[in-house]
Structure formats: structure tokens, C-alpha cells
mmCIF file of C-alpha atoms in Angstrom:
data_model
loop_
_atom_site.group_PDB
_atom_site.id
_atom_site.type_symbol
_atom_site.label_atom_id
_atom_site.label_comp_id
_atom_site.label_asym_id
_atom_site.label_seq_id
_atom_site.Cartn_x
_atom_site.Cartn_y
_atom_site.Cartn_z
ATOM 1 C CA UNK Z 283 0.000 0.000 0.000
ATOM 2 C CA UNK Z 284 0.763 3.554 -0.338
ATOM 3 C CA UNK Z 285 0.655 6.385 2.100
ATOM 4 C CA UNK Z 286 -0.063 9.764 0.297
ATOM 5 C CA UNK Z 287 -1.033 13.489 1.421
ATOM 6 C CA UNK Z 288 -2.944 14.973 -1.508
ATOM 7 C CA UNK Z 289 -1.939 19.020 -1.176
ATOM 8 C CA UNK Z 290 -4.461 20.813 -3.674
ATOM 9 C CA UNK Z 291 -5.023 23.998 -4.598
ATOM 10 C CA UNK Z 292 -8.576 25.187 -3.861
ATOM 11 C CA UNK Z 293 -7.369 28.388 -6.349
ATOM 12 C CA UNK Z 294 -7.616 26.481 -9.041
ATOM 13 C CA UNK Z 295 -9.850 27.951 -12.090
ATOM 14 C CA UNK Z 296 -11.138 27.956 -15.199
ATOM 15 C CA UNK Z 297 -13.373 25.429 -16.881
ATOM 16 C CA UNK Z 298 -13.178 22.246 -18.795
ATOM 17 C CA UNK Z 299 -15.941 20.323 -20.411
ATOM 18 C CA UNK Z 300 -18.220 22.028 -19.030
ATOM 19 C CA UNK Z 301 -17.434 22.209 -15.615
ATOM 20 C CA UNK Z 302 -14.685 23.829 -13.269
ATOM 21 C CA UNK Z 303 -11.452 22.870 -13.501
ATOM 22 C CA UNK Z 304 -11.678 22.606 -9.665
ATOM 23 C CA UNK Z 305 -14.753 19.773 -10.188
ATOM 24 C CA UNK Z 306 -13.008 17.781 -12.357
ATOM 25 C CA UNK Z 307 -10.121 17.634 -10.282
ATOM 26 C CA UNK Z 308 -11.362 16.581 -7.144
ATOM 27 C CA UNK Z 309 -14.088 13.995 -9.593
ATOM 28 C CA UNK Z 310 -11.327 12.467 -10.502
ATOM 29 C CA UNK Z 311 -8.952 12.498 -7.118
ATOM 30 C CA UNK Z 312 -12.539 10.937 -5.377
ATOM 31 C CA UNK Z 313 -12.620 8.345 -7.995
ATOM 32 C CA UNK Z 314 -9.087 7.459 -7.785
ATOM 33 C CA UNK Z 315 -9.112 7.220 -3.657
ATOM 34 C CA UNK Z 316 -12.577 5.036 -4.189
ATOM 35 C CA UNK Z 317 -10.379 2.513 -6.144
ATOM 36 C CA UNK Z 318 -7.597 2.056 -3.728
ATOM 37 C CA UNK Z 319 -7.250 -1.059 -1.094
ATOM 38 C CA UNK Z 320 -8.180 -0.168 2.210
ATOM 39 C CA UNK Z 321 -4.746 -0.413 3.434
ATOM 40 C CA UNK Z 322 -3.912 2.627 1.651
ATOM 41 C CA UNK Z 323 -3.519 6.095 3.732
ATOM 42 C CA UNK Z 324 -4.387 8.840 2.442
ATOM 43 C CA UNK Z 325 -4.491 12.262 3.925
ATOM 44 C CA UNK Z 326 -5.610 15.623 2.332
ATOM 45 C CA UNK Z 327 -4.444 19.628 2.557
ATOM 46 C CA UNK Z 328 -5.821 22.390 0.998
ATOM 47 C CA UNK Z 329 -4.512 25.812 0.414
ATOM 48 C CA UNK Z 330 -5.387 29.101 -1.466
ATOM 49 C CA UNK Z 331 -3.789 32.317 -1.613
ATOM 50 C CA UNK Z 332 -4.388 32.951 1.576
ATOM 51 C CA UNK Z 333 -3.587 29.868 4.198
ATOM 52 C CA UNK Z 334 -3.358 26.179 4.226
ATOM 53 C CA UNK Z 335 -5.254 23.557 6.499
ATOM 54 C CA UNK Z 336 -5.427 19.964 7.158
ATOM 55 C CA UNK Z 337 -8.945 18.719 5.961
ATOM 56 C CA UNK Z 338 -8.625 15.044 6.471
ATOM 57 C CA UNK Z 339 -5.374 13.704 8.617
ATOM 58 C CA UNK Z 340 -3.039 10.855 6.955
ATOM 59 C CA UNK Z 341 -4.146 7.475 7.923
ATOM 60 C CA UNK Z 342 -5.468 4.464 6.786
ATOM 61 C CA UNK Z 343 -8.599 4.102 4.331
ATOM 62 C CA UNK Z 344 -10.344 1.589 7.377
ATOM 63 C CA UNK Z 345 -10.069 3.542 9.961
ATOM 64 C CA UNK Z 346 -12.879 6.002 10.531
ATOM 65 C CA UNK Z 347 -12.128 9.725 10.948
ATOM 66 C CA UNK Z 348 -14.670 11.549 12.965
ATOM 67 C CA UNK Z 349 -17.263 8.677 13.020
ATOM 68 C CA UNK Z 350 -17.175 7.688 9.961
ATOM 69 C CA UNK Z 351 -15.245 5.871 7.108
ATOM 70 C CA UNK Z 352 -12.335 7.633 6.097
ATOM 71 C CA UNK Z 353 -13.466 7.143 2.150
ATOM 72 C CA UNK Z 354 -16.661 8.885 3.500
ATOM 73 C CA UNK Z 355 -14.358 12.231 4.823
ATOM 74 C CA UNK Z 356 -11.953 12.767 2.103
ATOM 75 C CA UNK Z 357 -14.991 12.605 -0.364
ATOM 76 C CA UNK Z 358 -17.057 14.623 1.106
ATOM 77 C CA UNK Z 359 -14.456 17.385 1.413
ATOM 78 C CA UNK Z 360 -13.497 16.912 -2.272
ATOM 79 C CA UNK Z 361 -17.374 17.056 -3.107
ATOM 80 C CA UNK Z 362 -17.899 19.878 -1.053
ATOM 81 C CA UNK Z 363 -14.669 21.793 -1.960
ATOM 82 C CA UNK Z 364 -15.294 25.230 -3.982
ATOM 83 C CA UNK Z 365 -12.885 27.310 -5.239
ATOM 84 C CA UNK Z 366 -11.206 30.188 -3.184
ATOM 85 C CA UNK Z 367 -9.110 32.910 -3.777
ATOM 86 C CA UNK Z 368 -6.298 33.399 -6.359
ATOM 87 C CA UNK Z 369 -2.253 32.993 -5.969
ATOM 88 C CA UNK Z 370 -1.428 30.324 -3.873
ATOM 89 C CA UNK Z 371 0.920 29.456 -0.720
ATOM 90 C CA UNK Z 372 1.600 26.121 -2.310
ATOM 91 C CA UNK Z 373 5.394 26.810 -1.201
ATOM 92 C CA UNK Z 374 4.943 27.132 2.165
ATOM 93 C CA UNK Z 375 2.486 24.369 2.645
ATOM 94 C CA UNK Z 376 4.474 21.878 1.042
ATOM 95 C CA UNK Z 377 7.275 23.080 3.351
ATOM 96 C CA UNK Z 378 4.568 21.690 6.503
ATOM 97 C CA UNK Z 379 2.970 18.367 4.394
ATOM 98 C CA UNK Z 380 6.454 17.393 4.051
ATOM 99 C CA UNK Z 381 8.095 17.656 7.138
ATOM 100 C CA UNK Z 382 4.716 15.706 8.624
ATOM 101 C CA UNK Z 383 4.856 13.571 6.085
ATOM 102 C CA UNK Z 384 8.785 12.770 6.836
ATOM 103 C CA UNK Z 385 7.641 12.737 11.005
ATOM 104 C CA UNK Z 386 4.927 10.254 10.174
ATOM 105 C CA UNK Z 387 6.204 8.017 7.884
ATOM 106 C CA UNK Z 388 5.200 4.620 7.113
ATOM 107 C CA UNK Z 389 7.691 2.156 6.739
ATOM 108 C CA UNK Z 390 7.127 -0.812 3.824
ATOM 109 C CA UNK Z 391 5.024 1.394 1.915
ATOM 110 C CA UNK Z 392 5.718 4.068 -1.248
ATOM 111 C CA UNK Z 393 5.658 7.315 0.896
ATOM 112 C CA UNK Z 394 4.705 10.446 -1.027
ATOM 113 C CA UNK Z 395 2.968 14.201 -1.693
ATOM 114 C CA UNK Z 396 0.844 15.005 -4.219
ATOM 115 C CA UNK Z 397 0.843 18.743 -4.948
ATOM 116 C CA UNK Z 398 -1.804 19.481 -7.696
ATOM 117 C CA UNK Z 399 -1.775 23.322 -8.291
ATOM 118 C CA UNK Z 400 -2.237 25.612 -10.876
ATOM 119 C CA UNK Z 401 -0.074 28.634 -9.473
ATOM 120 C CA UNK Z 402 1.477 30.789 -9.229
ATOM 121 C CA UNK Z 403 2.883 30.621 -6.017
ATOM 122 C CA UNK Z 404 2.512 34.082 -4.028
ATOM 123 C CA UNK Z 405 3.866 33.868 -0.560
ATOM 124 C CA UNK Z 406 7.141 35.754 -0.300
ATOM 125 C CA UNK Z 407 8.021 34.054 2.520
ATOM 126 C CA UNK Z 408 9.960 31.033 0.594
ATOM 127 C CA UNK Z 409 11.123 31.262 -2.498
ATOM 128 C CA UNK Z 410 11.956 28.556 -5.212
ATOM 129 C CA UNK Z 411 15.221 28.059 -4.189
ATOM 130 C CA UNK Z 412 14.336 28.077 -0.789
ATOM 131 C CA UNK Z 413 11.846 25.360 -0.935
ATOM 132 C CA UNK Z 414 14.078 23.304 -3.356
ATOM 133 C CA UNK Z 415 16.943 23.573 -0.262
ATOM 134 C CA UNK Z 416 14.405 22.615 2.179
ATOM 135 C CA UNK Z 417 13.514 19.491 0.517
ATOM 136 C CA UNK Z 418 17.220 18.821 -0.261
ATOM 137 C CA UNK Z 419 18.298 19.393 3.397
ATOM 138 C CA UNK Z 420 15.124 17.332 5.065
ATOM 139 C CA UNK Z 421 15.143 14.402 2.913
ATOM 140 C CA UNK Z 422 16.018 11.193 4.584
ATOM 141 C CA UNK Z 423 17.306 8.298 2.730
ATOM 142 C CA UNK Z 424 15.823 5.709 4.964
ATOM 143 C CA UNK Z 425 12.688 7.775 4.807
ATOM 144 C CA UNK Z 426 12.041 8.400 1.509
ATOM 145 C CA UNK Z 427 8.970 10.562 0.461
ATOM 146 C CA UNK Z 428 8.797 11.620 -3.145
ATOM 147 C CA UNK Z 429 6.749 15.026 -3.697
ATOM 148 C CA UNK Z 430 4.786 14.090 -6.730
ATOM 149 C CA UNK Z 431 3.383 17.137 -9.061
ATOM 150 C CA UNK Z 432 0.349 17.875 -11.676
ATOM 151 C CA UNK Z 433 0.611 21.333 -12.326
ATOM 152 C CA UNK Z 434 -2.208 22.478 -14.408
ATOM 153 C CA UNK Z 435 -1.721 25.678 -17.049
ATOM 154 C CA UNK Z 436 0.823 27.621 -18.004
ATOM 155 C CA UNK Z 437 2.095 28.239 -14.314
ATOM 156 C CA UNK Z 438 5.551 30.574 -13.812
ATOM 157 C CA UNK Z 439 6.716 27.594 -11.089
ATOM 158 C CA UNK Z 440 6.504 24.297 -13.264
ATOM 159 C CA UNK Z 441 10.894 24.592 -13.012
ATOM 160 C CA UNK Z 442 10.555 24.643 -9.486
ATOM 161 C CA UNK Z 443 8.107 22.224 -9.291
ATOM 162 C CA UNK Z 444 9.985 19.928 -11.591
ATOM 163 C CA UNK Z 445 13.465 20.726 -9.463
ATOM 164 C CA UNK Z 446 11.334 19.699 -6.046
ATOM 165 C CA UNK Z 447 10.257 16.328 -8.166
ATOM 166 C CA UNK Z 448 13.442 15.435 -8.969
ATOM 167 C CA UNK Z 449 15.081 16.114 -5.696
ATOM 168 C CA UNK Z 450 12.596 13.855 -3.406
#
């Protein structure tokens, strides 16, 4: 199984098909965690240009999160999710997802963040090279978490993006 925190960007606009970019996003990301094995964690972030928050905590798809099935939370906040804002702290929150992610790490399974943003990043409180260093400096060899991107448009950060890929 896999343990993944899903970091996505509740900026995210335009349309496609018909529908928000934003809806088919989290569609597809409910439709994805549906189809995993319970044994599977999964956690989920959001962020804006504004702030970032934990929605759903990492853990296992059988074990229930507030009363109920942890399936149940994580699609119900992707169902419910609308967008917000413009510009994004995606920098800064992956600086947090990944250092909990690294704290709580699972051994024996593929360990990993998936940022999904559209951009630009617009917290001036870490840079590209800054968050590329951070990454560099935290990551652990025998705790490996790879930081895993879709980045959707034409967004000014896809090098840095692709530099924070490669690095994890």
C-alpha cells in the first residue's frame, strides 16, 4: 500500500468540459481514492492564496475519521470543496505536508505528496530556491517521500516544481 497526502489547490480555475477545472479535479482524485485497497492512507491539505489547512489527517482508508469511514471524509471534502481565492501558498504548505509527512512516515510502503496546483505561487516568505533547499536538506534516505506534481496551465513555477520532483 501507499501512504499519500494529496496538497491541492482550492485556487484552481477555469473550466473544462463544461465544468470547473476545480470539479473535475477533485471527480477524478474521489474516484481514484474510491479505487484504492483499504490499506492505503491517504491524507488531504488544501490551500489558497491565503492559508493552508489539514482537511482530512493521513491514515489508513479503514479507519474512521470523525465517526465515519475515512473514504466517506476525504470525499465529502473533495465534493464539497469550492474554489477560493487566487495565488497560492503552495510553497509554504508543502514546506509543513512534508516535514509531517517525513515525522509520520510509514515504513514498507511508497511514501509520497501530491501537490496538484495551478499557481502561481505568491507567498514571499519562501522562495523557489528556498523550498528546493528545504527538501534537499530534510530528505532522509531511509525515509524516503517523493513530492509528486500535476501542475495544471501555463504556471511561472513548473521549473521549481519539476526541481522539487526530482530532488525527493
Amino acid at each position: 500500500g501507499s501512504a499519500t497526502t494529496v496538497m491541492l489547490d482550492q485556487a484552481l480555475s477555469g473550466d473544462e468540459g463544461g465544468k470547473p477545472r476545480l470539479a473535475n479535479v477533485t471527480g477524478a482524485l474521489d474516484n481514484r481514492i474510491r479505487a484504492l485497497p483499504p490499506n492505503s492512507a491517504v491524507g488531504l491539505w488544501t490551500f489558497n492564496g491565503v492559508e493552508s489547512r489539514s482537511v482530512v489527517p493521513l491514515g489508513p482508508l479503514s479507519d474512521p475519521v470523525g465517526g465515519q469511514p475515512r473514504t466517506a471524509a476525504l470525499s465529502g471534502a473533495l465534493q464539497g470543496m469550492a474554489p477560493s481565492g487566487s495565488g497560492a501558498v503552495s510553497f509554504t504548505t508543502l514546506r509543513i505536508v512534508y516535514n509531517d509527512a517525513l515525522a509520520n512516515y510509514r515504513a514498507g510502503r511508497t511514501n509520497s505528496v501530491l501537490v496538484i496546483t495551478s499557481g502561481p505561487h505568491t507567498d514571499q516568505s519562501l522562495d523557489g530556491a528556498g523550498l528546493q533547499d528545504m527538501v534537499r536538506s530534510s530528505a532522509d534516505a531511509a525515509r524516503p517521500v517523493a513530492v509528486d506534481v500535476i501542475n495544471v496551465g501555463d504556471d511561472s513555477d513548473r521549473p521549481t516544481w519539476e526541481a522539487v520532483a526530482q530532488i525527493s
